[in-house]
mmCIF file of C-alpha atoms in Angstrom:
data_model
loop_
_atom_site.group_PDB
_atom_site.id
_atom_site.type_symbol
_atom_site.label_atom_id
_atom_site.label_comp_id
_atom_site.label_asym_id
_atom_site.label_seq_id
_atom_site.Cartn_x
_atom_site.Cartn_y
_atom_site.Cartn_z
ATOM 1 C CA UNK A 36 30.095 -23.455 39.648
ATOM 2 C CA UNK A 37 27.256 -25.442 38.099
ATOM 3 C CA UNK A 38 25.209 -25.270 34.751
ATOM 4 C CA UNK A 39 22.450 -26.800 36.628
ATOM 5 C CA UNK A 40 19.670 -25.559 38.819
ATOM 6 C CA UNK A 41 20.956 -25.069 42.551
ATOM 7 C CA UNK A 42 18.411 -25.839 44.950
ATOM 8 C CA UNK A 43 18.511 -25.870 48.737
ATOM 9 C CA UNK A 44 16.876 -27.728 51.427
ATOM 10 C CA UNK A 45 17.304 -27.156 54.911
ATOM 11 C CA UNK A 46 16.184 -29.975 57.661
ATOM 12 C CA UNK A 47 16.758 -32.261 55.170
ATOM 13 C CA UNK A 48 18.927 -35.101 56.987
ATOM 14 C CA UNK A 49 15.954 -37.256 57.529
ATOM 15 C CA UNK A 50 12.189 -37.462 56.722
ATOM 16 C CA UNK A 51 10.588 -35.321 54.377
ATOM 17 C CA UNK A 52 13.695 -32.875 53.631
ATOM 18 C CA UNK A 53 15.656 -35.949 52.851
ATOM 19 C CA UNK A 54 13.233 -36.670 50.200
ATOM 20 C CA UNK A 55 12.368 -34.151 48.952
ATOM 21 C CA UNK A 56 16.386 -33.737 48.237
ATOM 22 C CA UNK A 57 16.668 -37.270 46.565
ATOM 23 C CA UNK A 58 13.765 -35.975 44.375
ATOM 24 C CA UNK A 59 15.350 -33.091 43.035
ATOM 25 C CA UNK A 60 18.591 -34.544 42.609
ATOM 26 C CA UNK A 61 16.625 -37.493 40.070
ATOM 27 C CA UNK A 62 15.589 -34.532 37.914
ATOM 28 C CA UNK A 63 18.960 -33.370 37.534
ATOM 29 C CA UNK A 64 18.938 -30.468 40.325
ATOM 30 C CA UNK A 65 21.994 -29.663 42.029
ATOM 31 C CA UNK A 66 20.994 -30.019 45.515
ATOM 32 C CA UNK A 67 22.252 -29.017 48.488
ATOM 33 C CA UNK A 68 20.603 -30.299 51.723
ATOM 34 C CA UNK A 69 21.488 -29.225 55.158
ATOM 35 C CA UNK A 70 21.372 -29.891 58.543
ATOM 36 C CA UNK A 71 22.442 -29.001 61.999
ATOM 37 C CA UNK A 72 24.810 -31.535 62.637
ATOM 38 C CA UNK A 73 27.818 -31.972 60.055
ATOM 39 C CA UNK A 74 28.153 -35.836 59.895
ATOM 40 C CA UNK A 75 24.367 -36.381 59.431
ATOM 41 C CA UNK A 76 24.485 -33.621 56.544
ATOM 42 C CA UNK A 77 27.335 -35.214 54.931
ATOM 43 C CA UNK A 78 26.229 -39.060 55.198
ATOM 44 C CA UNK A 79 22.597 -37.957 54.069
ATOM 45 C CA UNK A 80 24.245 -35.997 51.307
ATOM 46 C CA UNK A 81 26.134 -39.305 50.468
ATOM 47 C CA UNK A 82 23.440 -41.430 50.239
ATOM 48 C CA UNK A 83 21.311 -39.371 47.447
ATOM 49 C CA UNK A 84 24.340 -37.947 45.808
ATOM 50 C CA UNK A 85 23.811 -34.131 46.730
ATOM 51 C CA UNK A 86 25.759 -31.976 47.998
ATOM 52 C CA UNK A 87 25.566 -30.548 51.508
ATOM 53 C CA UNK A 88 26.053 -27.648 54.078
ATOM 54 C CA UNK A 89 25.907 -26.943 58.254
ATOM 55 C CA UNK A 90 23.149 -24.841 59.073
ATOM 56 C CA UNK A 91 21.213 -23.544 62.342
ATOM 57 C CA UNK A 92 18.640 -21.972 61.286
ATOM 58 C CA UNK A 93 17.981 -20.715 64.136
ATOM 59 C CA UNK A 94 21.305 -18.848 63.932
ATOM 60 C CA UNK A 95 22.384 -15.754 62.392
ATOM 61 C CA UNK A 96 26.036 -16.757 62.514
ATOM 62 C CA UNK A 97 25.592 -20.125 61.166
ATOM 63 C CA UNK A 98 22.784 -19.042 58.400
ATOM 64 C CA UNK A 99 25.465 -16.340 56.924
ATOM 65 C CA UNK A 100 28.000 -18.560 57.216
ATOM 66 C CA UNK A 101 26.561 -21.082 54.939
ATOM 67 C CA UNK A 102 25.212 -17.961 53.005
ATOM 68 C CA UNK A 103 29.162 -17.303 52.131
ATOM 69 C CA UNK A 104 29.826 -20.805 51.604
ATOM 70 C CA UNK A 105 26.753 -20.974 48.419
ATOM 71 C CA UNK A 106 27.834 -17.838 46.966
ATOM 72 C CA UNK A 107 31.777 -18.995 46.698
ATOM 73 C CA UNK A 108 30.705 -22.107 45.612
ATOM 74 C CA UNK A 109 27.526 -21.353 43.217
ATOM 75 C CA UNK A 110 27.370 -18.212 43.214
ATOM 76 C CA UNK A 111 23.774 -18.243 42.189
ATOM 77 C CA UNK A 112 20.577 -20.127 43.655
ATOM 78 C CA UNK A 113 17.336 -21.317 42.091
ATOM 79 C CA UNK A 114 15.632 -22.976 44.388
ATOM 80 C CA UNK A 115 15.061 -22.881 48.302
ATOM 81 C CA UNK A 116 12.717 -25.393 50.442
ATOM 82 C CA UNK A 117 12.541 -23.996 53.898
ATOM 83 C CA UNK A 118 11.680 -27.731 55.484
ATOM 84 C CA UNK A 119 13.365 -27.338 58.891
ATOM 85 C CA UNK A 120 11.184 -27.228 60.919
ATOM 86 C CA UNK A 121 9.543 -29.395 63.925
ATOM 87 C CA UNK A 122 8.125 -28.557 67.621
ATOM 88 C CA UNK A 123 4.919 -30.976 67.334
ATOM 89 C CA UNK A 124 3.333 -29.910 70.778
ATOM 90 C CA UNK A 125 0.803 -32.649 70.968
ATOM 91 C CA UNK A 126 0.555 -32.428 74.746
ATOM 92 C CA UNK A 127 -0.019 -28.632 75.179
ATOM 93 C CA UNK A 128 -2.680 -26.535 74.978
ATOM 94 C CA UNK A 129 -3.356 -23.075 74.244
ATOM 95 C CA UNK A 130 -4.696 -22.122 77.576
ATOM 96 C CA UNK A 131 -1.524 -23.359 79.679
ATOM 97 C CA UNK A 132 0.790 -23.555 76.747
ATOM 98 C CA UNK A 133 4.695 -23.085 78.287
ATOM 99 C CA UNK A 134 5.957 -20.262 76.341
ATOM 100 C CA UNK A 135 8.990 -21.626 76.074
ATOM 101 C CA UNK A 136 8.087 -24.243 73.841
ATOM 102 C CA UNK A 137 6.410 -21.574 71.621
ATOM 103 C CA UNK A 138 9.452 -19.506 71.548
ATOM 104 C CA UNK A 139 11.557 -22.536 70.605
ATOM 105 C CA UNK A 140 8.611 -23.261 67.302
ATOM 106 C CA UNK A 141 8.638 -19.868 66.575
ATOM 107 C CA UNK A 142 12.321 -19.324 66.201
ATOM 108 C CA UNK A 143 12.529 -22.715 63.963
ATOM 109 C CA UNK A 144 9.362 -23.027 62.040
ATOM 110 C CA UNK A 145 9.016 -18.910 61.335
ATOM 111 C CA UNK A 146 12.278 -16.776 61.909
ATOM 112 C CA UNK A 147 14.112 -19.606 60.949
ATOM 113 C CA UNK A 148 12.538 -19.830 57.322
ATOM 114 C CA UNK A 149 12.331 -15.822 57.425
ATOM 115 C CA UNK A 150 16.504 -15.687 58.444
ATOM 116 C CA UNK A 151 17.178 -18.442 55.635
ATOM 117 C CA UNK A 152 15.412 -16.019 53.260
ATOM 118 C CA UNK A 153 17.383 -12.882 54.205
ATOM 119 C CA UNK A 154 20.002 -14.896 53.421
ATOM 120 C CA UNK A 155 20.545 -16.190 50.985
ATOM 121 C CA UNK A 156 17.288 -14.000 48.474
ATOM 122 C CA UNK A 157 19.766 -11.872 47.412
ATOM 123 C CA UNK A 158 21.973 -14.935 45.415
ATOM 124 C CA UNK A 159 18.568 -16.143 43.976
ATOM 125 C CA UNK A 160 18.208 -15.459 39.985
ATOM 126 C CA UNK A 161 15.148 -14.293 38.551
ATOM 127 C CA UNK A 162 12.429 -16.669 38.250
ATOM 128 C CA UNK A 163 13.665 -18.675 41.064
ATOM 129 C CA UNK A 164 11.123 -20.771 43.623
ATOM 130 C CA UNK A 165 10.858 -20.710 47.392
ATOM 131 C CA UNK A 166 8.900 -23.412 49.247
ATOM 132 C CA UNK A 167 8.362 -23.163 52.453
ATOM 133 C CA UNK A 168 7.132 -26.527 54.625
ATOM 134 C CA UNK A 169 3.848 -25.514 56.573
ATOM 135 C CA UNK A 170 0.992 -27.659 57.614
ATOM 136 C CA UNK A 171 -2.821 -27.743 57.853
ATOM 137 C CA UNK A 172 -2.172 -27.402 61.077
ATOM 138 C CA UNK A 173 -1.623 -23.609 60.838
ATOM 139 C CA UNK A 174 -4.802 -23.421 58.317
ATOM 140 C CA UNK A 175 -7.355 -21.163 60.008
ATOM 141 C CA UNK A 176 -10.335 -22.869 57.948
ATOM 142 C CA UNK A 177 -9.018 -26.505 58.329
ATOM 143 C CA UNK A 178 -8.038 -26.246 62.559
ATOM 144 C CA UNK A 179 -11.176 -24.104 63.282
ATOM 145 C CA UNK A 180 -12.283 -25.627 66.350
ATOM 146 C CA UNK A 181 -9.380 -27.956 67.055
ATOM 147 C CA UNK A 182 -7.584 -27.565 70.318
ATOM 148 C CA UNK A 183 -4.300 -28.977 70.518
ATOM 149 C CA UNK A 184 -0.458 -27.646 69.459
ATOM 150 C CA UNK A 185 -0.520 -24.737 69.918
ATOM 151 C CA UNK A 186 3.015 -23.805 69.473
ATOM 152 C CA UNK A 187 3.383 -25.566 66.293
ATOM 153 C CA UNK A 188 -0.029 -24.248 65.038
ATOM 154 C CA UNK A 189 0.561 -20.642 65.075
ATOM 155 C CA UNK A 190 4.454 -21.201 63.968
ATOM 156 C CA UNK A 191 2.856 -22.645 61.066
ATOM 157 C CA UNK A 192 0.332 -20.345 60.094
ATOM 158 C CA UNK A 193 3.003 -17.258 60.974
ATOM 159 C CA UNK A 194 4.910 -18.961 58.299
ATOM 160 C CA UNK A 195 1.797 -18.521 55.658
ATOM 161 C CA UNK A 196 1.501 -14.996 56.100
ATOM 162 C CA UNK A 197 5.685 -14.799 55.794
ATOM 163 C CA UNK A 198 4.676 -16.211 52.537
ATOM 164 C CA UNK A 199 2.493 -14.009 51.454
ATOM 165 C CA UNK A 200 4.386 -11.372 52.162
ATOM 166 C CA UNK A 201 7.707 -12.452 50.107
ATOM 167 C CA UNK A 202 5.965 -13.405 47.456
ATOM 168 C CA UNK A 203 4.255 -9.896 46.730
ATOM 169 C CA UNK A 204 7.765 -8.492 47.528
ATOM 170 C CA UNK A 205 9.484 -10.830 44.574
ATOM 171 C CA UNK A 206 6.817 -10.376 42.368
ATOM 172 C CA UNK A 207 9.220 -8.228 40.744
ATOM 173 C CA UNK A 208 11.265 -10.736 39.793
ATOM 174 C CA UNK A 209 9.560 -13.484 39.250
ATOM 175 C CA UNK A 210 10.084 -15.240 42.271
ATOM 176 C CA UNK A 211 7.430 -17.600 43.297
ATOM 177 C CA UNK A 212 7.460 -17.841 46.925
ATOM 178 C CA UNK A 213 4.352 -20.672 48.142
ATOM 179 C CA UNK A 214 3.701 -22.871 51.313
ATOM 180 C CA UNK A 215 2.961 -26.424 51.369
ATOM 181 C CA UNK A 216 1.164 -28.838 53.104
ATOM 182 C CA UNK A 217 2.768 -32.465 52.758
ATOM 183 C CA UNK A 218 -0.097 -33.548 54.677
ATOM 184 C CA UNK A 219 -0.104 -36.170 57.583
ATOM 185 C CA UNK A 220 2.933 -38.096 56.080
ATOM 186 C CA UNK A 221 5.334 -41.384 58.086
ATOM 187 C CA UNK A 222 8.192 -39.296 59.411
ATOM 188 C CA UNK A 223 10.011 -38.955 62.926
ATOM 189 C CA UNK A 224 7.751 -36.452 63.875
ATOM 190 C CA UNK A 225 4.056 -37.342 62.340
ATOM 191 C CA UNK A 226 4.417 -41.115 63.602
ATOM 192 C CA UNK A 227 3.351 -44.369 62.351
ATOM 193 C CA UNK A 228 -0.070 -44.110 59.911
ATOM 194 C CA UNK A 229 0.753 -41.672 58.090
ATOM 195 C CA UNK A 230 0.964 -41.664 54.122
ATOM 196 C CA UNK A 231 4.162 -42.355 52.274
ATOM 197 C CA UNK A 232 7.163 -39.582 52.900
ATOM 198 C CA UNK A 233 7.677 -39.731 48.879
ATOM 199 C CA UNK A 234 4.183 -38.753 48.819
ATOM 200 C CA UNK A 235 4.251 -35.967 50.635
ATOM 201 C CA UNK A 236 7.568 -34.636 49.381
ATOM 202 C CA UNK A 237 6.114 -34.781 45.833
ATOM 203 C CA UNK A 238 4.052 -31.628 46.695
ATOM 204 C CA UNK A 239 7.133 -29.866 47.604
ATOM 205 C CA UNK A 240 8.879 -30.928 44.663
ATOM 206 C CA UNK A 241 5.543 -29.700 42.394
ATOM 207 C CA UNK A 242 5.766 -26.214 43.962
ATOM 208 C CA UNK A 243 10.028 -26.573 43.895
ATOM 209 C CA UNK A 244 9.932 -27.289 40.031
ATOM 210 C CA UNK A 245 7.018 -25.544 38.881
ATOM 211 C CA UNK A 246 7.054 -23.459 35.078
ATOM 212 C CA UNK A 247 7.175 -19.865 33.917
ATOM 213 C CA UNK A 248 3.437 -19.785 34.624
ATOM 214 C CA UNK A 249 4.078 -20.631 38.101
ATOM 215 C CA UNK A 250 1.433 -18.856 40.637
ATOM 216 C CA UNK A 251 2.845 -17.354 43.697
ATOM 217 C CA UNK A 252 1.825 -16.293 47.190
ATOM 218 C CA UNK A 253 -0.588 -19.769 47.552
ATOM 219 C CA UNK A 254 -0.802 -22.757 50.216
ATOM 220 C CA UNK A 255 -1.146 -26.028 47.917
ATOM 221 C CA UNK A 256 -1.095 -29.859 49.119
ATOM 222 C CA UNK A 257 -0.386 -32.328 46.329
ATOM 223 C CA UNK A 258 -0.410 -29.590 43.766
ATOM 224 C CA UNK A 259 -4.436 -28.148 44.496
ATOM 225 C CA UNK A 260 -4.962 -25.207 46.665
ATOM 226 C CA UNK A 261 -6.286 -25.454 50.349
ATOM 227 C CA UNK A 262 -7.729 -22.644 51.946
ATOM 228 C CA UNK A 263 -5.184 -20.410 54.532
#
C-alpha cells in the first residue's frame, strides 16, 4: 500500500507510454507501467523507477489477472492512461482494407482500452482520471477527406465515443474520463520527423494530473480542445 497517487499505464515499455510513465513518476506518482512482455516491463520499470505489471490487453485472462495483482498490492487506483495501442495501417485503404488487420486495431486500440476499464474502474477512488491515447487520426473534422489507415482510423475514433460514454457514466463520481491526441510525435510507430516524445506525452500527463475542476468527456492535444 501507498500514500501516493497510483497511476497506470499500459503500452508503456517504449515510446510515448514510457514517457509518459517517467513523467508521472517526477511528480511523485506511483506508477505502474505495463507491457506484454515481462522482461521489457520490468527493465523499463527499472530505468524510470516505477513499478510494473504483465498485461495483454487484448486478453481477458491476462487484464484480470493484473486486475488482482493492483488490488492486493494497492488496493486503490487514481489514475489510468490507456496508451497501448498501435496498428498504423499506412498501406491500406478503406476500399480493400484486409479485415484482419482491422480486427487486430480494433481489439487493441478499442476493446483493449474498454477491457482495461472494466477492469480495473471498480478499484478507482472518486475523483480519479482516465486518459485514453487516441489520435487525430480518428477525428472526423481533422481526417475529412483523407484516405489512408483505415484500421487505425476508425479504432481511434471508436475509442472517442468509448470516451464519451465512460465519462457521462462516472460523472457520478467524479471521474474524468478524456482522449488525447499526442500529435505526430518520434516514436517506433510515427517515424522519424516527428516532434519530441516528451512533448507529446506532456498532453497526457495534463489530462493524467488535471484539478478538481477537471472537465470530462473531451478530446484535447497539448491541453486545448480539438474538435471529435
Amino acid at each position: 500500500m501507498t500514500e501516493r497517487p497510483v497511476a497506470v499505464v499500459t503500452g508503456a515499455n517504449r515510446g510515448i507510454g514510457l514517457e509518459v510513465a517517467r513523467q508521472l513518476v517526477a511528480r511523485g506518482v506511483e506508477t505502474v507501467l505495463t507491457a506484454r512482455d515481462p522482461a521489457r516491463a520490468r527493465a523499463a520499470a527499472e530505468r524510470i523507477g516505477a513499478a510494473h505489471g504483465v498485461v495483454d490487453v487484448a486478453d481477458d485472462g491476462s487484464v484480470d489477472r493484473f486486475q488482482g495483482w493492483l488490488r492486493d498490492r494497492y488496493g486503490t487506483l487514481h489514475v489510468l492512461v490507456n496508451n497501448a495501442g498501435g496498428h498504423y495501417d499506412a498501406g491500406q485503404d478503406a476500399v480493400s482494407a484486409d479485415l484482419a488487420v482491422v480486427g487486430e486495431a480494433l481489439a487493441v486500440n478499442l476493446l483493449g482500452a474498454w477491457r482495461v476499464c472494466r477492469a480495473l474502474l471498480p478499484l478507482m477512488a472518486e475523483g480519479g482520471r482516465v486518459v485514453n491515447v487516441s489520435s487525430g487520426a480518428g477525428s472526423f473534422a481533422e481526417t475529412a477527406g483523407a484516405a489512408g489507415t483505415p484500421a487505425y482510423a476508425v479504432s481511434k475514433a471508436a475509442l472517442n465515443m468509448l470516451t464519451v460514454k465512460l465519462a457521462a457514466e462516472l460523472r457520478h463520481r467524479r471521474i474524468a474520463v478524456n482522449a488525447v491526441c499526442p500529435g505526430w510525435v518520434a516514436t517506433d510507430m510515427g517515424g522519424a520527423g516527428g516532434r519530441p516524445v516528451a512533448d507529446g506525452a506532456a498532453g497526457v500527463v495534463w489530462a493524467a494530473t488535471l484539478g478538481p475542476d477537471a472537465p470530462t468527456g473531451g478530446f484535447f492535444r497539448d491541453g486545448h480542445p480539438i474538435p471529435w
